[in-house]
Amino acid sequence: MTVSEELDSLHAQFPACGTVAYADLAAGMVLVANSQSPLDRHALDALCAQAGCLLGENSAPPLGSGAPAFALAREPGRLMLAFKSPRQPTDALLCLAAPDLDLGAFQAAARDCLDRITADG
């Protein structure tokens, strides 16, 4: 499956996740996105910057101690989730979701999705 198809499949499984994006944290940009609402390049770049702050980047340590593989930020009316790839540490899966998202099931599915995307990287 292509990256776009992987994101589409994850979104289909979890409709509460309104935006799913595959990003390169080192470049500071979203490479592919699937979103229910239109997000312009500026909004996607801001999402990537927020994830870089939470997960850490080559040029900056993460917020807090250690380099997490997962970060969650609660915002008014939504959740921002970020997953760092263990295979490609500069690659990440970024998600904006409704607060009623089934976090346990989504985390497992998102990690599997990111693992498939980066398997050939």
PDB file of C-alpha atoms in Angstrom:
ATOM      1  CA  MET A   1       0.000   0.000   0.000  1.00  0.00           C
ATOM      2  CA  THR A   2       1.107   3.566  -0.615  1.00  0.00           C
ATOM      3  CA  VAL A   3       1.516   6.045   2.250  1.00  0.00           C
ATOM      4  CA  SER A   4      -1.719   7.734   1.211  1.00  0.00           C
ATOM      5  CA  GLU A   5      -3.582   4.401   1.207  1.00  0.00           C
ATOM      6  CA  GLU A   6      -2.187   3.558   4.665  1.00  0.00           C
ATOM      7  CA  LEU A   7      -3.420   6.903   6.025  1.00  0.00           C
ATOM      8  CA  ASP A   8      -6.813   6.408   4.347  1.00  0.00           C
ATOM      9  CA  SER A   9      -7.127   2.962   5.915  1.00  0.00           C
ATOM     10  CA  LEU A  10      -6.245   4.249   9.393  1.00  0.00           C
ATOM     11  CA  HIS A  11      -8.735   7.089   9.043  1.00  0.00           C
ATOM     12  CA  ALA A  12     -11.463   4.668   7.880  1.00  0.00           C
ATOM     13  CA  GLN A  13     -10.914   2.549  11.020  1.00  0.00           C
ATOM     14  CA  PHE A  14     -11.043   5.608  13.296  1.00  0.00           C
ATOM     15  CA  PRO A  15     -13.383   8.312  11.970  1.00  0.00           C
ATOM     16  CA  ALA A  16     -12.892  10.281  15.229  1.00  0.00           C
ATOM     17  CA  CYS A  17      -9.387  10.980  13.949  1.00  0.00           C
ATOM     18  CA  GLY A  18     -10.080  13.885  11.607  1.00  0.00           C
ATOM     19  CA  THR A  19      -6.503  14.383  10.417  1.00  0.00           C
ATOM     20  CA  VAL A  20      -3.754  11.814   9.920  1.00  0.00           C
ATOM     21  CA  ALA A  21      -0.427  12.971   8.509  1.00  0.00           C
ATOM     22  CA  TYR A  22       2.970  11.454   7.762  1.00  0.00           C
ATOM     23  CA  ALA A  23       5.774  13.910   8.473  1.00  0.00           C
ATOM     24  CA  ASP A  24       9.522  14.346   8.298  1.00  0.00           C
ATOM     25  CA  LEU A  25      10.483  16.012  11.586  1.00  0.00           C
ATOM     26  CA  ALA A  26      14.007  16.806  10.378  1.00  0.00           C
ATOM     27  CA  ALA A  27      12.620  18.760   7.422  1.00  0.00           C
ATOM     28  CA  GLY A  28       9.800  20.170   9.541  1.00  0.00           C
ATOM     29  CA  MET A  29       7.133  19.294   7.034  1.00  0.00           C
ATOM     30  CA  VAL A  30       4.158  17.047   6.474  1.00  0.00           C
ATOM     31  CA  LEU A  31       4.727  14.820   3.453  1.00  0.00           C
ATOM     32  CA  VAL A  32       1.248  13.267   3.067  1.00  0.00           C
ATOM     33  CA  ALA A  33      -2.004  14.093   4.871  1.00  0.00           C
ATOM     34  CA  ASN A  34      -5.561  12.798   5.067  1.00  0.00           C
ATOM     35  CA  SER A  35      -7.919  15.317   6.631  1.00  0.00           C
ATOM     36  CA  GLN A  36     -11.674  15.737   6.959  1.00  0.00           C
ATOM     37  CA  SER A  37     -11.224  19.496   7.138  1.00  0.00           C
ATOM     38  CA  PRO A  38      -9.038  21.489   4.786  1.00  0.00           C
ATOM     39  CA  LEU A  39      -5.695  22.285   6.386  1.00  0.00           C
ATOM     40  CA  ASP A  40      -3.374  24.629   4.516  1.00  0.00           C
ATOM     41  CA  ARG A  41       0.399  24.198   4.394  1.00  0.00           C
ATOM     42  CA  HIS A  42       0.847  26.634   7.302  1.00  0.00           C
ATOM     43  CA  ALA A  43      -1.473  24.573   9.560  1.00  0.00           C
ATOM     44  CA  LEU A  44       0.277  21.325   8.593  1.00  0.00           C
ATOM     45  CA  ASP A  45       3.709  22.859   9.242  1.00  0.00           C
ATOM     46  CA  ALA A  46       2.503  24.122  12.638  1.00  0.00           C
ATOM     47  CA  LEU A  47       1.296  20.601  13.463  1.00  0.00           C
ATOM     48  CA  CYS A  48       4.713  19.237  12.502  1.00  0.00           C
ATOM     49  CA  ALA A  49       6.484  21.886  14.627  1.00  0.00           C
ATOM     50  CA  GLN A  50       4.319  21.001  17.617  1.00  0.00           C
ATOM     51  CA  ALA A  51       5.149  17.310  17.174  1.00  0.00           C
ATOM     52  CA  GLY A  52       8.851  18.144  16.875  1.00  0.00           C
ATOM     53  CA  CYS A  53       8.666  20.053  20.146  1.00  0.00           C
ATOM     54  CA  LEU A  54       6.985  17.134  21.920  1.00  0.00           C
ATOM     55  CA  LEU A  55       9.005  14.295  20.375  1.00  0.00           C
ATOM     56  CA  GLY A  56      12.325  16.068  19.807  1.00  0.00           C
ATOM     57  CA  GLU A  57      14.240  16.694  16.602  1.00  0.00           C
ATOM     58  CA  ASN A  58      17.850  16.478  15.509  1.00  0.00           C
ATOM     59  CA  SER A  59      18.402  20.158  16.310  1.00  0.00           C
ATOM     60  CA  ALA A  60      16.358  20.298  19.530  1.00  0.00           C
ATOM     61  CA  PRO A  61      15.703  17.912  22.416  1.00  0.00           C
ATOM     62  CA  PRO A  62      12.138  16.911  23.217  1.00  0.00           C
ATOM     63  CA  LEU A  63      10.017  18.762  25.707  1.00  0.00           C
ATOM     64  CA  GLY A  64      10.820  17.008  28.979  1.00  0.00           C
ATOM     65  CA  SER A  65      13.457  14.381  29.647  1.00  0.00           C
ATOM     66  CA  GLY A  66      14.189  11.523  27.292  1.00  0.00           C
ATOM     67  CA  ALA A  67      13.051  11.039  23.727  1.00  0.00           C
ATOM     68  CA  PRO A  68       9.524   9.620  23.709  1.00  0.00           C
ATOM     69  CA  ALA A  69       8.139   7.480  20.901  1.00  0.00           C
ATOM     70  CA  PHE A  70       4.634   8.862  21.531  1.00  0.00           C
ATOM     71  CA  ALA A  71       3.216  12.202  22.625  1.00  0.00           C
ATOM     72  CA  LEU A  72      -0.315  13.377  23.373  1.00  0.00           C
ATOM     73  CA  ALA A  73      -1.441  16.983  23.734  1.00  0.00           C
ATOM     74  CA  ARG A  74      -4.958  17.875  24.817  1.00  0.00           C
ATOM     75  CA  GLU A  75      -6.291  21.005  23.162  1.00  0.00           C
ATOM     76  CA  PRO A  76      -9.766  22.543  23.440  1.00  0.00           C
ATOM     77  CA  GLY A  77     -12.118  20.091  21.715  1.00  0.00           C
ATOM     78  CA  ARG A  78      -9.414  17.851  20.264  1.00  0.00           C
ATOM     79  CA  LEU A  79      -6.362  15.693  20.850  1.00  0.00           C
ATOM     80  CA  MET A  80      -3.037  15.926  19.043  1.00  0.00           C
ATOM     81  CA  LEU A  81      -1.146  12.639  18.913  1.00  0.00           C
ATOM     82  CA  ALA A  82       2.349  12.117  17.551  1.00  0.00           C
ATOM     83  CA  PHE A  83       4.158   8.822  16.995  1.00  0.00           C
ATOM     84  CA  LYS A  84       7.880   8.684  16.207  1.00  0.00           C
ATOM     85  CA  SER A  85       9.074   5.831  14.023  1.00  0.00           C
ATOM     86  CA  PRO A  86      11.542   3.441  15.695  1.00  0.00           C
ATOM     87  CA  ARG A  87      12.926   2.581  12.231  1.00  0.00           C
ATOM     88  CA  GLN A  88      13.280   6.124  10.905  1.00  0.00           C
ATOM     89  CA  PRO A  89      13.560   8.430  13.954  1.00  0.00           C
ATOM     90  CA  THR A  90      12.918  11.581  11.938  1.00  0.00           C
ATOM     91  CA  ASP A  91       9.625  10.194  10.544  1.00  0.00           C
ATOM     92  CA  ALA A  92       6.388  10.602  12.464  1.00  0.00           C
ATOM     93  CA  LEU A  93       2.674   9.988  12.235  1.00  0.00           C
ATOM     94  CA  LEU A  94       0.644  12.991  13.405  1.00  0.00           C
ATOM     95  CA  CYS A  95      -3.051  12.917  14.258  1.00  0.00           C
ATOM     96  CA  LEU A  96      -5.742  15.404  15.238  1.00  0.00           C
ATOM     97  CA  ALA A  97      -8.722  13.666  16.803  1.00  0.00           C
ATOM     98  CA  ALA A  98     -11.936  14.190  18.705  1.00  0.00           C
ATOM     99  CA  PRO A  99     -11.670  13.678  22.481  1.00  0.00           C
ATOM    100  CA  ASP A 100     -13.822  10.519  22.253  1.00  0.00           C
ATOM    101  CA  LEU A 101     -11.177   8.670  20.199  1.00  0.00           C
ATOM    102  CA  ASP A 102     -10.516   5.139  21.514  1.00  0.00           C
ATOM    103  CA  LEU A 103      -6.909   5.873  22.480  1.00  0.00           C
ATOM    104  CA  GLY A 104      -5.840   2.305  23.235  1.00  0.00           C
ATOM    105  CA  ALA A 105      -7.046   0.869  19.956  1.00  0.00           C
ATOM    106  CA  PHE A 106      -5.880   3.888  17.975  1.00  0.00           C
ATOM    107  CA  GLN A 107      -2.369   3.823  19.423  1.00  0.00           C
ATOM    108  CA  ALA A 108      -1.877   0.203  18.416  1.00  0.00           C
ATOM    109  CA  ALA A 109      -3.274   0.776  14.909  1.00  0.00           C
ATOM    110  CA  ALA A 110      -1.269   3.983  14.418  1.00  0.00           C
ATOM    111  CA  ARG A 111       1.990   2.310  15.442  1.00  0.00           C
ATOM    112  CA  ASP A 112       1.294  -0.568  13.043  1.00  0.00           C
ATOM    113  CA  CYS A 113       0.496   1.918  10.258  1.00  0.00           C
ATOM    114  CA  LEU A 114       3.708   3.874  10.839  1.00  0.00           C
ATOM    115  CA  ASP A 115       5.713   0.639  10.983  1.00  0.00           C
ATOM    116  CA  ARG A 116       4.347  -0.417   7.579  1.00  0.00           C
ATOM    117  CA  ILE A 117       5.043   3.014   6.077  1.00  0.00           C
ATOM    118  CA  THR A 118       8.655   3.069   7.270  1.00  0.00           C
ATOM    119  CA  ALA A 119       9.410  -0.628   6.695  1.00  0.00           C
ATOM    120  CA  ASP A 120      11.087   0.075   3.359  1.00  0.00           C
ATOM    121  CA  GLY A 121      12.644   3.413   4.413  1.00  0.00           C
TER     122      GLY A 121
END
